[in-house]
Amino acid sequence: MNVHIPSPIHPKCGQPSVSHVYRDANGKPVLLANRFDKPDGSKFFMPYDPVLKEWKAPQTRPLYNLDRILAADPSEVVLFVEGEKCADALTGLGFLATTTFGGSNGSAKSDLSPLKARKVAIWPDNDLAGTNYAKAIQGMLLRANADEIEILNVAAYCDGNSHKYLEIPVLSDTNNPELSRNDTINTNAQYNVKSRNMPQNHTPCKGWDVADAIAEGWTKADISALILHHFPELQGISSHITSPPNQLDGMELWHTPEKDSFATILVGDHVENWALSSSHFRSFLAYQHYLSEGKMLSQTAIEDKRRTLEGEARFGGAEYPVYARIGAQEGSIYLDLGNETWDAVRIGTDGWECLKRPAIRFQRSGSVAALPRPMRQGADIELLRPYLNVANDVDFRLLVAWLMGALQPKGPYPILILTGEQGSAKSTTAKVLRSLIDPANPMARSAPQSEQDLVIAARHNHVLAFDNLSYVKPSLADALCRIATGGGFGTRKLHTNSEEVLFDATRPCLLNGIPDLASRPDLADRSIIVTLPVIPETKRQFERDFWQRFEKDAPRILGALLNAASTALLRLPSVNLTERPRMADFARWVTAAEPAFGWAEGAFMEAYNTNRALVDAAALEGNPVAEAVLTLVTEHGPWRGTASGLILTLRNSYPQLTDDPQTFPRSANKLSGELRRVHPILRRQGITITRTREGRTGQRFIELKNA
């Protein structure tokens, strides 16, 4: 992540008026371009090295916005300009822009290798120095093996009454600063922009640049049209070109398959999806009315307007599915980055890319936090290891596997349970894991008090994380099992007697606590349980230092996970497991991703099977019925009789396991139900349970024996 750094104070010149920060590939500041203003209105620049803390520029200088370039889609055009002010003006409109420190004189000391195989559009200042700078950069980019390089030549922009008219003069001879002809482009099909001949007596003033153009009214669409003129192969696919949604009063109204109403609203240069039932949307309606009328609406009037729009969305709007953090469409997975501009990542078999406007629609709750912007360069899952307190490689692979599972748009998802003594960093490990998939504020919460609370959390979060649990009550365990592997939830709609709110989805779950939380076999059967070792006092870290290091590495860790997800999508059809555990789809997905992590074939299944054995052992120890039955058959051989007879046998033989009526059933029907629950674990221990009916009355018998 980008690190903020305050402007330095020069011992003689004082505080600079502006400081432009050059960063390395990881977002760390390595050079500050400081502007100082003189009393006569002139200005001068001085470099500052924040690493060495010296007032000079480093020998090798990175490109401006280097970290953004490395994280961007490789097919996106990079606009190369003269000066940080111009680059910032373009970045403010959502473009990918860069420059070199020191202008034409310092360009030779800049590293342009990150632009290898990139499309670069050079926009020079309108003067001789700008022309020379553009030519120098063009030559350096050729040596850096840029894919395609174009020098843009822009003459004029003027406004009509109802349309914007964009003229793009093209020089027939780039060595001649005089225009030899006026060629214009017509982008009316995409942008409702018309072309008109430029007035013959108009030329931009000397020194005119892109910042001047934007200050004079150039829009994102205007600059996008200019880019398309020079890179026609991007027509229809350029991430620079985005059309506003179909609008009703400035909004696109639509609904989900569940008939929830939404509005897609243009905010700056991006769109956001808001539920019409949200308080955020009510505030928006009130503010819009205030801006247009100069007075506030009453709460009744706001609600009337909102309900009208809700009806329009439900009965007149299109239908789209909506997703929380992760979704899928046409073989690609989309990950909402959760940032202010609503960017997302598309993951496909061909790799991954960051998008300004994804093909699917995301919704956000107020708790959503931003993911780090992923990076390709230096992406390595081993960067995650120092931030996870694990005892061995097996546990590390299991935690990475859970992260990979959480990147699937659909379940089933294994429930991750972190256990350990006090001081084993359970909460910190859980926070690190969630930070890479679905960060939120707060990162973890206490156990839900009801199934309804769990459903509300699941509607607005992709990952459900519950912290410091001491016990998982049976009703919550059942709900977690359904939400991890699939199952519907229903509850009465607020303020109604007969309407039901239905929720049918799966979510990754993360629990942590000191005691064993998977005593119920059905919960254990769906879980990965990792016991964290105690951290010696001599190895404890300062929390601030820990998170600063993690924030630095997180973009490359996320990049490694995205690389693995792309690999999994590509390999999944050809992966076939010889063993198919309970969570077979999850196991197949992670197995398909193994090459991206550098794991040997079968490494995950080996770790998973080892964990399954440990989980079974923990579930047996925590379940008196399972432990008593296993001990009975192991010590005395096969047993046959009724459920009532089995209760008496077990209570008489093993009173230490069966004395507690809260954990050991006292009635025949409850014991039969518990036997069905523990049978999968007992079967893996070699114990089979057979039920038969005999006699004219159909009396039920239970037979226990070794397989």
XYZ file of C-alpha atoms in Angstrom:
707
model
C 0.000 0.000 0.000
C 1.103 3.586 -0.542
C 2.829 5.065 2.469
C 2.182 8.716 3.312
C 5.254 10.855 3.865
C 5.213 14.485 5.025
C 6.847 17.200 2.951
C 10.424 17.851 4.118
C 11.565 21.306 5.245
C 14.617 22.676 3.464
C 17.112 24.421 5.801
C 17.170 27.538 3.588
C 14.100 27.406 1.351
C 11.657 26.246 4.008
C 8.468 24.274 3.317
C 7.822 23.372 -0.350
C 4.495 24.434 -1.816
C 4.000 21.023 -3.448
C 5.727 17.661 -3.034
C 5.233 14.969 -5.686
C 6.099 11.488 -4.416
C 7.909 8.952 -6.599
C 7.498 5.406 -5.288
C 9.178 2.086 -5.912
C 7.378 -1.079 -7.035
C 6.091 -1.716 -3.502
C 4.704 1.792 -3.049
C 7.559 2.955 -0.816
C 8.554 6.650 -1.309
C 12.043 6.898 -2.826
C 12.075 10.428 -4.294
C 10.229 13.673 -3.617
C 10.007 16.365 -6.289
C 9.542 19.542 -4.254
C 8.363 22.820 -5.781
C 9.306 26.102 -4.156
C 7.642 29.391 -5.124
C 9.603 32.659 -5.254
C 8.092 36.037 -4.279
C 8.216 37.163 -7.943
C 5.920 34.295 -8.966
C 8.617 32.093 -10.467
C 9.284 28.597 -9.171
C 12.061 26.075 -8.871
C 12.281 22.386 -7.976
C 14.546 20.507 -5.575
C 14.696 16.720 -5.146
C 14.749 14.967 -1.780
C 15.755 11.336 -1.082
C 13.523 10.100 1.821
C 15.587 6.904 2.161
C 18.951 8.612 2.661
C 17.264 11.796 3.961
C 19.334 13.942 1.627
C 18.427 16.874 -0.629
C 19.391 15.173 -3.868
C 17.888 12.722 -6.326
C 18.940 9.050 -6.334
C 21.080 7.902 -9.239
C 18.378 5.600 -10.645
C 14.938 7.133 -10.578
C 11.615 5.306 -10.875
C 8.803 6.357 -13.139
C 6.130 8.489 -11.548
C 3.202 6.256 -10.453
C 5.377 3.155 -10.904
C 3.372 1.117 -8.384
C 0.121 1.942 -10.209
C 1.617 0.935 -13.562
C 2.805 -2.432 -12.260
C -0.588 -3.160 -10.713
C -2.584 -2.135 -13.808
C -3.850 -4.216 -16.686
C -0.899 -4.669 -19.103
C -3.148 -3.756 -22.033
C -4.016 -0.354 -20.566
C -2.460 2.617 -22.345
C 0.091 4.595 -20.300
C -0.020 8.345 -20.928
C 3.501 9.800 -20.772
C 3.537 13.543 -20.003
C 6.033 16.224 -19.059
C 5.725 16.990 -15.372
C 4.000 15.599 -12.315
C 1.217 18.195 -12.464
C 0.065 16.845 -15.831
C 0.300 13.247 -14.623
C -1.790 14.077 -11.557
C -4.420 15.800 -13.710
C -4.800 12.653 -15.827
C -4.770 10.362 -12.808
C -7.612 12.398 -11.351
C -9.724 11.426 -14.363
C -8.872 7.760 -13.937
C -6.097 7.402 -16.507
C -2.758 5.679 -16.070
C -0.182 8.467 -16.361
C 3.530 8.851 -15.727
C 6.504 11.156 -16.185
C 10.195 11.307 -15.321
C 11.825 13.438 -12.681
C 13.800 16.414 -13.983
C 12.043 16.722 -17.347
C 14.083 16.212 -20.507
C 17.386 16.719 -18.681
C 16.703 13.964 -16.159
C 14.926 11.423 -18.341
C 18.142 9.544 -19.137
C 18.509 8.618 -15.457
C 15.012 7.151 -15.248
C 14.272 3.435 -15.466
C 11.735 2.915 -18.272
C 11.934 -0.895 -18.259
C 8.509 -1.289 -16.551
C 6.973 -0.015 -19.820
C 8.294 -2.987 -21.765
C 5.526 -4.452 -23.974
C 3.172 -1.598 -22.987
C 1.217 0.795 -25.183
C 2.436 4.325 -24.490
C 0.906 7.615 -25.619
C 3.253 10.623 -25.233
C 1.494 13.972 -24.736
C 4.163 16.713 -25.021
C 3.902 20.329 -23.951
C 3.250 22.696 -26.868
C 6.751 24.132 -27.186
C 10.159 23.165 -28.525
C 11.252 21.704 -25.188
C 8.122 19.563 -25.142
C 8.818 18.297 -28.660
C 12.401 17.420 -27.745
C 11.272 15.708 -24.560
C 8.734 13.614 -26.479
C 11.343 12.534 -29.027
C 13.831 11.651 -26.279
C 11.246 9.571 -24.440
C 10.180 7.918 -27.688
C 13.760 6.796 -28.324
C 14.179 5.502 -24.773
C 10.905 3.584 -24.988
C 12.018 1.984 -28.225
C 15.149 0.779 -26.479
C 12.998 -0.437 -23.570
C 10.940 -2.514 -26.052
C 7.619 -0.788 -25.487
C 4.903 -2.454 -27.553
C 3.489 0.605 -29.335
C 4.466 4.270 -28.988
C 2.455 7.230 -30.252
C 3.191 10.947 -29.886
C -0.131 12.781 -29.552
C -0.616 16.080 -31.379
C -3.613 18.016 -30.136
C -4.575 21.407 -31.501
C -7.891 22.561 -30.130
C -10.948 21.872 -28.149
C -14.098 23.964 -28.290
C -17.689 23.655 -27.079
C -20.919 23.680 -29.061
C -24.384 24.361 -27.702
C -25.512 20.771 -27.325
C -22.433 18.704 -28.166
C -18.737 18.801 -27.514
C -16.637 19.170 -30.623
C -13.243 17.547 -30.581
C -10.600 18.233 -33.201
C -7.458 16.105 -33.334
C -4.992 17.495 -35.894
C -2.499 14.893 -37.089
C 0.963 16.008 -38.204
C 2.076 14.523 -41.502
C 5.656 15.353 -40.554
C 6.497 15.073 -36.870
C 9.692 17.022 -37.492
C 7.686 20.052 -38.567
C 5.957 21.915 -35.727
C 3.583 23.530 -38.239
C 0.293 21.726 -38.914
C 0.092 20.577 -42.530
C -3.541 19.398 -42.378
C -6.506 19.075 -40.037
C -7.858 15.551 -39.558
C -10.765 15.021 -37.207
C -12.319 11.871 -35.795
C -15.989 11.110 -35.332
C -16.748 9.250 -32.136
C -20.461 9.954 -32.210
C -21.350 6.232 -32.164
C -19.892 5.748 -28.708
C -19.911 9.151 -27.035
C -22.408 11.375 -28.824
C -19.435 13.545 -29.819
C -19.423 15.296 -33.198
C -16.430 16.562 -35.131
C -16.092 20.010 -36.617
C -13.316 21.684 -38.582
C -10.982 23.614 -36.356
C -10.832 27.393 -36.877
C -7.831 28.008 -39.084
C -6.509 30.836 -36.952
C -6.542 28.853 -33.689
C -3.407 27.345 -32.208
C -2.734 26.469 -28.555
C -0.533 28.936 -26.736
C 3.104 28.186 -26.111
C 3.613 25.703 -23.295
C -0.028 24.494 -23.416
C -0.234 21.005 -21.853
C -2.695 18.349 -20.697
C -3.274 20.091 -17.359
C -4.311 23.205 -19.291
C -6.616 21.100 -21.478
C -8.379 19.613 -18.448
C -8.603 23.029 -16.801
C -10.280 24.335 -20.000
C -12.938 21.602 -19.852
C -11.547 18.486 -21.490
C -13.352 15.450 -20.101
C -12.492 11.803 -19.744
C -14.532 11.017 -22.866
C -12.583 13.626 -24.878
C -9.224 12.188 -23.878
C -10.493 8.644 -24.400
C -11.487 9.569 -27.954
C -8.002 10.934 -28.533
C -6.480 7.663 -27.302
C -8.774 5.595 -29.534
C -7.740 7.676 -32.533
C -4.134 6.600 -32.038
C -4.892 3.086 -30.775
C -7.934 1.994 -32.835
C -7.442 -1.658 -31.817
C -8.794 -0.713 -28.378
C -12.166 0.289 -29.833
C -14.893 -1.184 -27.656
C -12.540 -2.764 -25.111
C -10.513 0.102 -23.685
C -10.849 0.393 -19.928
C -10.561 4.160 -20.474
C -13.917 4.224 -22.249
C -16.942 3.733 -20.048
C -20.503 4.629 -20.940
C -22.892 5.826 -18.253
C -25.753 3.471 -17.355
C -29.283 3.883 -18.614
C -30.579 6.588 -16.322
C -33.819 7.661 -14.732
C -33.349 10.978 -12.933
C -29.612 10.346 -13.023
C -29.911 6.727 -11.845
C -30.257 3.280 -13.340
C -32.937 1.422 -11.412
C -32.892 -2.371 -11.330
C -33.672 -5.347 -9.125
C -32.145 -8.669 -8.138
C -33.681 -12.117 -8.708
C -34.829 -11.901 -5.074
C -36.663 -8.641 -5.990
C -34.404 -6.388 -3.932
C -34.330 -2.923 -5.504
C -31.081 -1.117 -6.384
C -29.883 2.078 -8.044
C -26.655 2.392 -9.991
C -25.443 5.960 -9.592
C -22.668 7.758 -11.432
C -20.254 9.218 -8.868
C -17.394 11.129 -10.481
C -15.890 8.792 -13.071
C -17.195 5.547 -11.547
C -20.544 3.965 -10.672
C -21.814 2.691 -7.339
C -24.676 0.300 -6.538
C -26.911 1.285 -3.635
C -29.847 -0.609 -2.155
C -32.941 1.598 -2.271
C -33.858 0.410 1.221
C -30.609 1.726 2.717
C -30.304 4.832 4.875
C -27.453 5.879 2.579
C -29.868 6.110 -0.358
C -32.396 8.078 1.705
C -29.688 10.587 2.576
C -28.759 10.796 -1.112
C -32.354 11.622 -2.079
C -32.553 14.314 0.566
C -29.247 15.878 -0.477
C -30.124 15.853 -4.184
C -33.379 17.637 -3.447
C -31.525 20.217 -1.366
C -29.050 20.869 -4.195
C -31.799 21.358 -6.762
C -34.425 23.170 -4.653
C -32.413 24.777 -1.876
C -34.556 23.224 0.876
C -34.917 19.911 2.643
C -37.625 17.323 2.073
C -39.652 15.989 4.968
C -39.071 12.391 6.012
C -42.521 11.477 4.669
C -41.753 13.012 1.262
C -38.379 11.246 1.114
C -40.016 7.922 1.911
C -42.731 8.480 -0.714
C -40.115 9.238 -3.354
C -38.010 6.255 -2.327
C -40.962 3.863 -2.509
C -41.870 5.205 -5.953
C -38.340 4.519 -7.181
C -38.436 1.104 -5.528
C -41.546 0.219 -7.515
C -39.922 1.487 -10.711
C -36.855 -0.657 -10.029
C -38.836 -3.781 -9.187
C -41.380 -3.654 -11.991
C -39.738 -1.506 -14.659
C -36.036 -2.137 -14.155
C -33.823 -4.899 -15.482
C -32.863 -7.890 -13.362
C -29.249 -8.522 -12.341
C -27.675 -10.684 -9.667
C -25.758 -8.756 -7.030
C -22.680 -9.957 -5.178
C -20.840 -9.210 -1.949
C -17.058 -9.039 -2.585
C -16.821 -12.051 -4.974
C -18.929 -13.076 -7.965
C -18.656 -14.907 -11.264
C -19.809 -14.545 -14.836
C -18.969 -16.401 -18.052
C -16.077 -18.379 -16.614
C -14.408 -15.432 -14.863
C -14.270 -14.581 -11.175
C -14.623 -10.956 -10.056
C -13.214 -9.601 -6.793
C -14.404 -6.228 -5.489
C -11.372 -4.279 -4.237
C -13.608 -2.289 -1.901
C -11.891 1.037 -2.661
C -13.473 4.450 -3.170
C -13.591 4.147 -6.970
C -15.276 0.720 -6.883
C -12.484 -0.999 -8.810
C -12.510 -4.775 -9.162
C -10.273 -7.591 -10.360
C -11.299 -10.001 -13.099
C -9.689 -13.445 -12.808
C -9.798 -15.703 -15.852
C -7.887 -18.576 -17.393
C -5.780 -15.935 -19.154
C -4.668 -14.239 -15.932
C -6.117 -11.337 -13.973
C -6.630 -7.609 -14.485
C -7.845 -4.619 -12.505
C -10.978 -3.003 -13.933
C -12.622 0.366 -13.449
C -16.066 -1.078 -14.083
C -16.537 -4.848 -13.758
C -19.059 -6.832 -15.770
C -20.998 -7.812 -12.632
C -22.620 -5.726 -9.914
C -21.421 -5.558 -6.342
C -23.188 -4.291 -3.271
C -21.406 -2.995 -0.193
C -22.296 -2.653 3.434
C -20.974 0.118 5.616
C -18.392 -2.261 7.093
C -16.585 -3.026 3.814
C -12.888 -2.124 3.818
C -10.471 -1.894 0.889
C -8.239 -4.708 -0.260
C -4.657 -3.875 -1.217
C -4.262 -3.230 -4.932
C -2.675 -6.481 -6.141
C 0.756 -6.553 -7.769
C 2.193 -9.004 -10.280
C 5.826 -8.129 -9.846
C 7.349 -10.108 -6.990
C 4.092 -11.943 -6.226
C 4.939 -14.915 -3.991
C 2.793 -16.782 -1.465
C 5.866 -17.340 0.712
C 5.671 -13.644 1.619
C 2.658 -14.617 3.744
C 4.544 -17.092 5.936
C 6.072 -14.550 8.411
C 2.589 -13.241 9.235
C 1.037 -16.608 10.126
C 1.925 -18.262 13.414
C 1.998 -21.874 12.224
C 3.944 -24.835 13.542
C 4.839 -26.482 10.223
C 4.470 -26.547 6.427
C 1.298 -28.631 6.654
C -0.529 -25.938 8.638
C 0.786 -23.186 6.351
C -0.566 -25.004 3.297
C -3.914 -25.491 4.999
C -4.262 -21.758 5.719
C -3.286 -20.898 2.133
C -5.783 -23.515 0.943
C -8.552 -21.897 2.990
C -7.714 -18.542 1.365
C -7.879 -20.185 -2.044
C -11.218 -21.731 -1.187
C -12.558 -18.326 -0.167
C -11.703 -17.005 -3.658
C -14.334 -19.296 -5.169
C -17.603 -17.509 -5.920
C -19.603 -20.535 -4.750
C -19.108 -23.087 -1.995
C -18.846 -25.410 -0.378
C -16.292 -23.739 1.850
C -14.434 -25.423 4.705
C -14.860 -23.803 8.121
C -11.456 -22.700 9.401
C -11.048 -23.091 13.160
C -7.964 -21.602 14.819
C -7.247 -22.913 18.297
C -4.389 -22.490 20.741
C -3.419 -21.159 24.119
C -3.439 -17.519 25.069
C -0.607 -15.760 23.301
C -0.702 -17.863 20.141
C -1.844 -14.962 17.911
C -5.191 -16.512 16.975
C -6.933 -13.159 16.472
C -3.991 -11.667 14.574
C -3.738 -14.698 12.280
C -7.472 -14.507 11.592
C -7.180 -10.780 10.807
C -4.279 -11.384 8.404
C -6.242 -14.047 6.535
C -9.390 -11.972 6.228
C -7.377 -8.906 5.150
C -6.446 -10.763 1.952
C -9.994 -11.725 0.926
C -12.695 -9.652 2.588
C -11.437 -6.974 5.008
C -14.088 -5.230 7.057
C -14.596 -2.993 10.061
C -14.601 -4.751 12.457
C -12.503 -7.638 11.130
C -14.130 -10.132 13.523
C -17.156 -10.093 15.762
C -18.531 -12.099 18.655
C -20.651 -15.178 18.015
C -24.125 -14.377 16.623
C -26.884 -14.735 19.156
C -29.396 -16.120 16.658
C -29.681 -17.604 13.212
C -31.163 -14.305 12.016
C -28.012 -12.446 13.105
C -25.911 -14.950 11.143
C -28.029 -14.471 8.009
C -27.770 -10.662 8.236
C -23.985 -10.928 8.508
C -23.889 -13.309 5.532
C -25.942 -10.989 3.326
C -23.347 -8.226 3.651
C -20.046 -10.101 4.015
C -18.267 -12.726 1.985
C -16.224 -14.001 4.944
C -17.853 -14.563 8.335
C -15.251 -14.252 11.096
C -16.083 -14.822 14.774
C -13.490 -14.104 17.419
C -12.642 -15.566 20.836
C -15.383 -18.183 21.015
C -15.543 -20.367 24.118
C -18.343 -22.648 22.915
C -20.385 -23.296 19.768
C -23.933 -24.078 20.794
C -25.749 -26.748 18.760
C -28.088 -24.335 16.966
C -25.155 -22.174 15.834
C -23.179 -25.250 14.768
C -26.087 -26.375 12.602
C -26.382 -22.903 11.040
C -22.630 -22.742 10.339
C -22.773 -26.138 8.653
C -25.580 -24.996 6.371
C -23.934 -21.701 5.477
C -20.585 -23.406 4.736
C -21.891 -26.172 2.480
C -25.260 -24.827 1.343
C -28.710 -24.571 2.810
C -31.579 -22.128 2.890
C -32.500 -19.784 5.702
C -35.854 -18.137 6.176
C -37.179 -15.571 8.612
C -40.192 -13.290 8.916
C -39.858 -10.000 7.092
C -39.686 -6.972 9.355
C -43.077 -5.357 10.154
C -45.018 -8.153 8.405
C -46.853 -11.245 9.591
C -46.730 -13.498 6.538
C -43.881 -12.381 4.257
C -40.640 -14.299 4.482
C -37.066 -13.204 3.797
C -35.132 -16.065 2.203
C -31.372 -16.456 2.029
C -29.725 -19.308 0.191
C -25.980 -18.906 -0.183
C -22.686 -20.236 1.090
C -19.953 -18.301 2.850
C -16.412 -19.005 4.085
C -16.357 -19.056 7.899
C -13.469 -18.435 10.291
C -13.671 -19.181 14.024
C -11.059 -18.866 16.725
C -10.952 -19.733 20.405
C -8.956 -21.448 23.115
C -11.123 -24.588 23.616
C -11.970 -27.193 21.006
C -14.800 -25.647 18.976
C -15.596 -28.657 16.762
C -16.933 -31.133 19.308
C -19.982 -31.739 17.130
C -18.963 -34.248 14.460
C -20.989 -32.610 11.668
C -19.179 -29.311 12.292
C -15.824 -31.085 12.527
C -16.525 -32.911 9.275
C -16.700 -29.571 7.467
C -13.722 -27.974 9.218
C -10.020 -27.380 8.929
C -8.629 -27.126 12.458
C -5.210 -25.537 12.956
C -3.643 -25.365 16.392
C -1.305 -22.390 16.706
C 1.804 -22.641 18.879
C 2.469 -20.244 21.731
C 4.805 -17.408 20.746
C 7.795 -17.111 23.102
C 8.085 -13.718 24.777
C 11.444 -13.147 23.093
C 9.827 -13.475 19.656
C 6.791 -11.263 20.139
C 6.534 -8.310 17.746
C 5.308 -4.767 18.142
C 1.872 -4.634 16.549
C 2.522 -1.396 14.662
C 5.703 -2.772 13.078
C 3.953 -6.050 12.235
C 1.105 -4.387 10.354
C 3.371 -1.932 8.560
C 5.378 -4.840 7.153
C 2.217 -6.722 6.260
C 0.725 -3.743 4.411
C 3.921 -3.534 2.376
C 3.805 -7.212 1.377
C 0.013 -7.608 1.074
C -0.247 -6.440 -2.596
C 2.199 -9.136 -3.712
C 0.617 -11.790 -1.480
C -2.784 -11.015 -3.013
C -1.170 -11.069 -6.466
C 0.098 -14.593 -5.725
C -3.403 -15.715 -4.699
C -4.875 -14.237 -7.890
C -2.221 -15.989 -9.980
C -3.167 -19.248 -8.255
C -6.885 -18.661 -8.860
C -6.202 -18.130 -12.572
C -4.152 -21.333 -12.640
C -6.964 -23.195 -10.879
C -9.537 -21.982 -13.421
C -7.294 -23.177 -16.244
C -6.456 -26.586 -14.753
C -9.744 -27.414 -13.017
C -11.345 -29.369 -15.902
C -8.335 -31.707 -16.063
C -8.001 -32.347 -12.309
C -9.543 -35.560 -11.014
C -9.053 -36.634 -7.397
C -8.492 -40.324 -6.686
C -9.857 -39.703 -3.185
C -12.874 -37.496 -2.732
C -13.262 -36.157 0.803
C -16.390 -34.494 2.177
C -15.366 -31.094 0.749
C -14.390 -32.582 -2.613
C -15.053 -29.460 -4.699
C -12.842 -27.388 -2.407
C -10.092 -30.038 -2.505
C -10.204 -30.192 -6.296
C -10.005 -26.379 -6.593
C -6.929 -26.120 -4.356
C -5.278 -29.094 -6.060
C -5.713 -27.316 -9.399
C -3.875 -24.282 -7.976
C -0.849 -26.219 -6.631
C 1.584 -25.378 -9.492
C 1.128 -21.638 -8.901
C 2.393 -22.063 -5.329
C 5.308 -24.273 -6.333
C 3.831 -27.193 -4.382
C 4.487 -30.766 -5.439
C 1.577 -32.663 -6.968
C -0.637 -34.005 -4.191
C 0.940 -31.799 -1.502
C -2.377 -30.254 -0.542
C -4.276 -33.559 -0.311
C -1.506 -34.971 1.852
C -1.818 -31.996 4.221
C -5.623 -32.126 4.095
C -5.784 -35.855 4.893
C -3.379 -35.360 7.808
C -5.631 -32.625 9.137
C -8.737 -34.761 8.651
C -7.247 -37.429 10.911
C -6.462 -34.827 13.593
C -9.956 -33.328 13.271
C -11.533 -36.767 13.681
C -9.463 -37.387 16.796
C -10.511 -34.027 18.258
C -14.163 -34.664 17.415
C -14.032 -38.092 19.081
C -12.472 -36.647 22.215
C -15.102 -33.954 22.381
C -18.114 -36.221 21.805
C -19.029 -38.629 24.642
C -21.305 -40.801 22.469
C -18.664 -41.356 19.790
C -15.904 -41.977 22.339
C -18.031 -44.405 24.357
C -19.127 -46.394 21.281
C -15.555 -46.600 19.961
C -14.271 -47.766 23.343
C -17.068 -50.342 23.666
C -16.400 -51.999 20.282
C -12.626 -51.788 20.692
C -12.658 -53.423 24.142
C -15.583 -55.857 23.862
C -16.139 -56.460 20.146
C -19.487 -56.289 18.332
C -22.597 -55.219 20.168
C -26.276 -55.636 19.180
C -29.454 -54.406 20.838
C -31.967 -51.583 21.094
C -31.180 -47.914 21.571
C -32.445 -48.109 25.164
C -30.218 -51.087 25.795
C -27.226 -49.228 24.337
C -27.845 -46.315 26.713
C -27.771 -48.647 29.709
C -24.686 -50.494 28.461
C -22.700 -47.328 27.852
C -23.764 -45.655 31.121
C -22.886 -48.731 33.157
C -19.571 -49.351 31.341
C -18.301 -45.764 31.021
C -19.890 -43.529 33.661
C -17.130 -40.926 33.327
C -18.231 -40.288 29.727
C -21.979 -40.564 30.169
C -22.823 -38.929 33.508
C -23.553 -35.466 32.056
C -27.143 -35.335 30.732
C -26.252 -32.220 28.675
C -23.747 -34.132 26.537
C -24.993 -37.721 26.692
C -28.641 -38.353 25.650
C -31.013 -40.053 28.054
C -33.735 -41.045 25.572
C -33.618 -43.639 22.782
C -34.648 -41.299 19.980
C -32.007 -38.698 20.918
C -29.323 -41.376 21.085
C -30.345 -42.633 17.626
C -30.051 -39.105 16.264
C -26.630 -38.619 17.831
C -25.425 -41.945 16.380
C -26.336 -40.734 12.900
C -24.384 -37.557 13.566
C -21.206 -39.366 14.705
C -21.377 -42.265 12.227
C -19.100 -40.622 9.565
C -16.303 -40.173 12.114
C -16.762 -43.654 13.579
C -16.756 -45.132 10.071
C -13.343 -43.597 9.442
C -12.198 -45.275 12.676
C -13.355 -48.643 11.334
C -16.685 -48.808 13.219
C -19.940 -49.470 11.351
C -23.447 -48.867 12.682
C -26.262 -50.924 11.176
C -29.974 -50.425 11.906
C -32.569 -53.148 11.304
C -36.235 -53.848 12.085
C -37.269 -57.308 13.263
C -40.354 -59.201 14.333
C -43.996 -58.568 13.715
C -43.820 -55.254 15.545
C -40.816 -54.014 13.570
C -38.680 -53.451 16.648
C -35.532 -51.474 15.870
C -32.108 -52.925 16.566
C -28.672 -51.350 16.417
C -25.550 -53.336 15.575
C -22.052 -51.993 16.276
C -18.968 -53.741 14.943
C -15.552 -53.328 13.369
C -15.689 -53.022 9.595
